[in-house]
mmCIF file of C-alpha atoms in Angstrom:
data_model
loop_
_atom_site.group_PDB
_atom_site.id
_atom_site.type_symbol
_atom_site.label_atom_id
_atom_site.label_comp_id
_atom_site.label_asym_id
_atom_site.label_seq_id
_atom_site.Cartn_x
_atom_site.Cartn_y
_atom_site.Cartn_z
ATOM 1 C CA MET A 1250 -15.066 -28.471 10.131
ATOM 2 C CA ILE A 1251 -11.789 -27.365 9.934
ATOM 3 C CA GLY A 1252 -11.045 -24.212 8.250
ATOM 4 C CA ILE A 1253 -8.236 -24.056 6.081
ATOM 5 C CA VAL A 1254 -5.796 -20.544 5.230
ATOM 6 C CA PHE A 1255 -3.541 -20.372 2.576
ATOM 7 C CA ALA A 1256 -1.417 -17.622 3.298
ATOM 8 C CA GLY A 1257 2.113 -16.636 2.425
ATOM 9 C CA HIS A 1258 3.970 -13.476 0.095
ATOM 10 C CA GLY A 1259 2.133 -11.857 -3.213
ATOM 11 C CA LYS A 1260 0.332 -13.315 -5.055
ATOM 12 C CA PHE A 1261 1.267 -17.311 -4.114
ATOM 13 C CA PRO A 1262 -2.220 -17.235 -0.860
ATOM 14 C CA GLU A 1263 -4.522 -16.659 -3.936
ATOM 15 C CA GLY A 1264 -3.137 -18.692 -7.164
ATOM 16 C CA LEU A 1265 -2.264 -21.574 -4.412
ATOM 17 C CA LYS A 1266 -6.416 -20.932 -2.966
ATOM 18 C CA HIS A 1267 -6.795 -20.833 -7.524
ATOM 19 C CA SER A 1268 -4.918 -23.589 -8.453
ATOM 20 C CA THR A 1269 -6.330 -25.663 -5.568
ATOM 21 C CA GLU A 1270 -10.272 -24.474 -6.924
ATOM 22 C CA MET A 1271 -8.818 -25.626 -9.873
ATOM 23 C CA ILE A 1272 -9.223 -28.950 -9.599
ATOM 24 C CA ALA A 1273 -10.320 -29.634 -6.264
ATOM 25 C CA GLY A 1274 -13.844 -26.897 -7.139
ATOM 26 C CA THR A 1275 -14.977 -24.680 -4.467
ATOM 27 C CA VAL A 1276 -12.747 -24.569 -0.788
ATOM 28 C CA GLU A 1277 -15.577 -24.323 1.030
ATOM 29 C CA GLN A 1278 -14.554 -22.515 4.998
ATOM 30 C CA SER A 1279 -10.972 -21.423 3.518
ATOM 31 C CA VAL A 1280 -9.790 -17.369 3.303
ATOM 32 C CA ILE A 1281 -6.483 -16.452 1.851
ATOM 33 C CA ALA A 1282 -4.008 -14.241 3.785
ATOM 34 C CA SER A 1283 -0.985 -12.480 1.605
ATOM 35 C CA LEU A 1284 1.855 -10.205 2.513
ATOM 36 C CA SER A 1285 2.121 -7.384 0.002
ATOM 37 C CA PRO A 1286 5.643 -5.874 -0.605
ATOM 38 C CA GLY A 1287 6.916 -3.234 2.266
ATOM 39 C CA GLU A 1288 3.843 -4.540 4.475
ATOM 40 C CA ASP A 1289 4.818 -4.299 8.498
ATOM 41 C CA PRO A 1290 4.225 -7.528 9.930
ATOM 42 C CA SER A 1291 2.780 -6.489 12.655
ATOM 43 C CA ASP A 1292 -0.169 -5.311 10.750
ATOM 44 C CA PHE A 1293 -0.039 -8.819 8.775
ATOM 45 C CA GLY A 1294 -0.491 -10.233 11.801
ATOM 46 C CA ARG A 1295 -3.890 -8.726 12.055
ATOM 47 C CA SER A 1296 -4.499 -9.205 8.908
ATOM 48 C CA LEU A 1297 -3.762 -13.045 9.621
ATOM 49 C CA ALA A 1298 -5.975 -13.038 12.788
ATOM 50 C CA LYS A 1299 -8.812 -11.678 11.329
ATOM 51 C CA ALA A 1300 -8.377 -14.097 8.268
ATOM 52 C CA ILE A 1301 -8.377 -17.615 10.847
ATOM 53 C CA ASP A 1302 -11.307 -16.154 13.204
ATOM 54 C CA SER A 1303 -13.388 -16.249 9.679
ATOM 55 C CA VAL A 1304 -12.847 -19.767 9.799
ATOM 56 C CA GLU A 1305 -11.893 -20.840 12.979
ATOM 57 C CA THR A 1306 -15.269 -22.597 13.948
ATOM 58 C CA GLY A 1307 -14.179 -25.184 16.571
ATOM 59 C CA ASN A 1308 -12.634 -27.805 14.623
ATOM 60 C CA GLY A 1309 -9.074 -25.613 14.774
ATOM 61 C CA VAL A 1310 -7.451 -23.986 11.688
ATOM 62 C CA LEU A 1311 -4.927 -25.190 9.653
ATOM 63 C CA VAL A 1312 -2.912 -22.245 7.473
ATOM 64 C CA LEU A 1313 -0.381 -23.161 5.015
ATOM 65 C CA THR A 1314 2.566 -21.185 4.744
ATOM 66 C CA ASP A 1315 4.973 -20.404 1.522
ATOM 67 C CA LEU A 1316 8.403 -20.498 3.271
ATOM 68 C CA LYS A 1317 9.618 -21.467 6.681
ATOM 69 C CA GLY A 1318 11.369 -18.727 8.822
ATOM 70 C CA GLY A 1319 9.105 -15.571 6.210
ATOM 71 C CA THR A 1320 6.844 -13.287 8.197
ATOM 72 C CA PRO A 1321 3.380 -15.296 7.186
ATOM 73 C CA PHE A 1322 5.135 -18.155 8.879
ATOM 74 C CA ASN A 1323 6.331 -16.646 11.808
ATOM 75 C CA GLN A 1324 3.741 -14.445 12.722
ATOM 76 C CA SER A 1325 1.382 -17.446 12.667
ATOM 77 C CA LEU A 1326 4.122 -18.611 15.088
ATOM 78 C CA LEU A 1327 3.281 -16.324 17.571
ATOM 79 C CA LEU A 1328 -0.906 -16.858 16.805
ATOM 80 C CA SER A 1329 -0.554 -20.313 17.218
ATOM 81 C CA GLN A 1330 0.083 -19.097 21.470
ATOM 82 C CA ASN A 1331 -3.383 -18.438 21.463
ATOM 83 C CA LYS A 1332 -5.088 -19.967 18.406
ATOM 84 C CA ASN A 1333 -6.266 -23.726 17.713
ATOM 85 C CA ILE A 1334 -4.075 -23.590 14.435
ATOM 86 C CA GLN A 1335 -1.540 -25.431 13.272
ATOM 87 C CA ILE A 1336 1.018 -24.733 10.427
ATOM 88 C CA LEU A 1337 3.004 -26.547 7.609
ATOM 89 C CA CYS A 1338 5.289 -24.145 5.483
ATOM 90 C CA GLY A 1339 6.760 -24.714 2.139
ATOM 91 C CA SER A 1340 2.398 -24.885 0.697
ATOM 92 C CA ASN A 1341 2.877 -26.639 -2.785
ATOM 93 C CA LEU A 1342 -0.113 -28.007 -4.473
ATOM 94 C CA PRO A 1343 -0.108 -31.221 -4.154
ATOM 95 C CA LEU A 1344 0.119 -30.186 -0.281
ATOM 96 C CA SER A 1345 -3.371 -27.847 -0.906
ATOM 97 C CA LEU A 1346 -5.109 -30.362 -2.147
ATOM 98 C CA SER A 1347 -4.006 -33.409 -0.074
ATOM 99 C CA ALA A 1348 -5.570 -30.660 2.919
ATOM 100 C CA VAL A 1349 -8.512 -30.259 0.820
ATOM 101 C CA LEU A 1350 -9.052 -33.555 -0.175
ATOM 102 C CA THR A 1351 -8.328 -34.809 2.918
ATOM 103 C CA ARG A 1352 -10.381 -32.475 5.236
ATOM 104 C CA GLN A 1353 -13.621 -34.282 6.654
ATOM 105 C CA GLU A 1354 -15.880 -32.564 9.134
ATOM 106 C CA GLU A 1355 -14.854 -36.108 12.037
ATOM 107 C CA MET A 1356 -11.193 -35.587 10.951
ATOM 108 C CA SER A 1357 -9.223 -34.097 13.980
ATOM 109 C CA LEU A 1358 -6.741 -30.898 12.890
ATOM 110 C CA THR A 1359 -3.727 -33.503 14.446
ATOM 111 C CA ASP A 1360 -4.364 -35.630 12.361
ATOM 112 C CA LEU A 1361 -5.190 -33.485 9.247
ATOM 113 C CA THR A 1362 -1.783 -32.438 10.234
ATOM 114 C CA GLN A 1363 -0.520 -35.521 9.879
ATOM 115 C CA ALA A 1364 -2.031 -37.214 6.960
ATOM 116 C CA VAL A 1365 -0.970 -34.228 4.781
ATOM 117 C CA MET A 1366 2.003 -34.137 5.533
ATOM 118 C CA GLU A 1367 2.286 -38.184 5.288
ATOM 119 C CA ASP A 1368 1.549 -37.153 1.337
ATOM 120 C CA ALA A 1369 3.883 -34.526 0.875
ATOM 121 C CA TYR A 1370 6.223 -36.651 1.272
ATOM 122 C CA THR A 1371 5.140 -39.032 -1.727
ATOM 123 C CA SER A 1372 4.358 -35.506 -3.919
ATOM 124 C CA ILE A 1373 8.023 -34.530 -3.542
ATOM 125 C CA ASP A 1374 10.197 -36.686 -6.672
ATOM 126 C CA LEU A 1375 13.534 -36.483 -8.583
ATOM 127 C CA ILE A 1376 12.606 -37.908 -12.510
ATOM 128 C CA ARG A 1377 15.727 -39.119 -14.091
ATOM 129 C CA TYR A 1378 15.582 -39.780 -17.439
ATOM 130 C CA PRO A 1379 19.501 -42.276 -18.621
ATOM 131 C CA ARG A 1380 21.739 -40.497 -20.445
#
């Protein structure tokens, strides 16, 4: 099965995983990688690499990051040169739920990432009440 890493700044990854599990149940083969305030990017990169390795069973890892261009994203991008990972940035609850509920044993990492991206586009909407 494809591993999932919830990565981001502060308590965001913990909150995203917790909220996802409130709705979808326990997320197997997943882990949190949180960047602490003042943490050196290289130190975070080493922690992130360990997190990725802990959920990699041969099918790849989907890394859900909070902010494109932020340290968790940048360190994931560096690791993607040597590891079978794909990175989705701008994570939110609908995206996380899609990753968890769409993930299947026989699914490829690319197929999962594409399915989650398609779901993510439909989860953003502007609701206006007439005035």
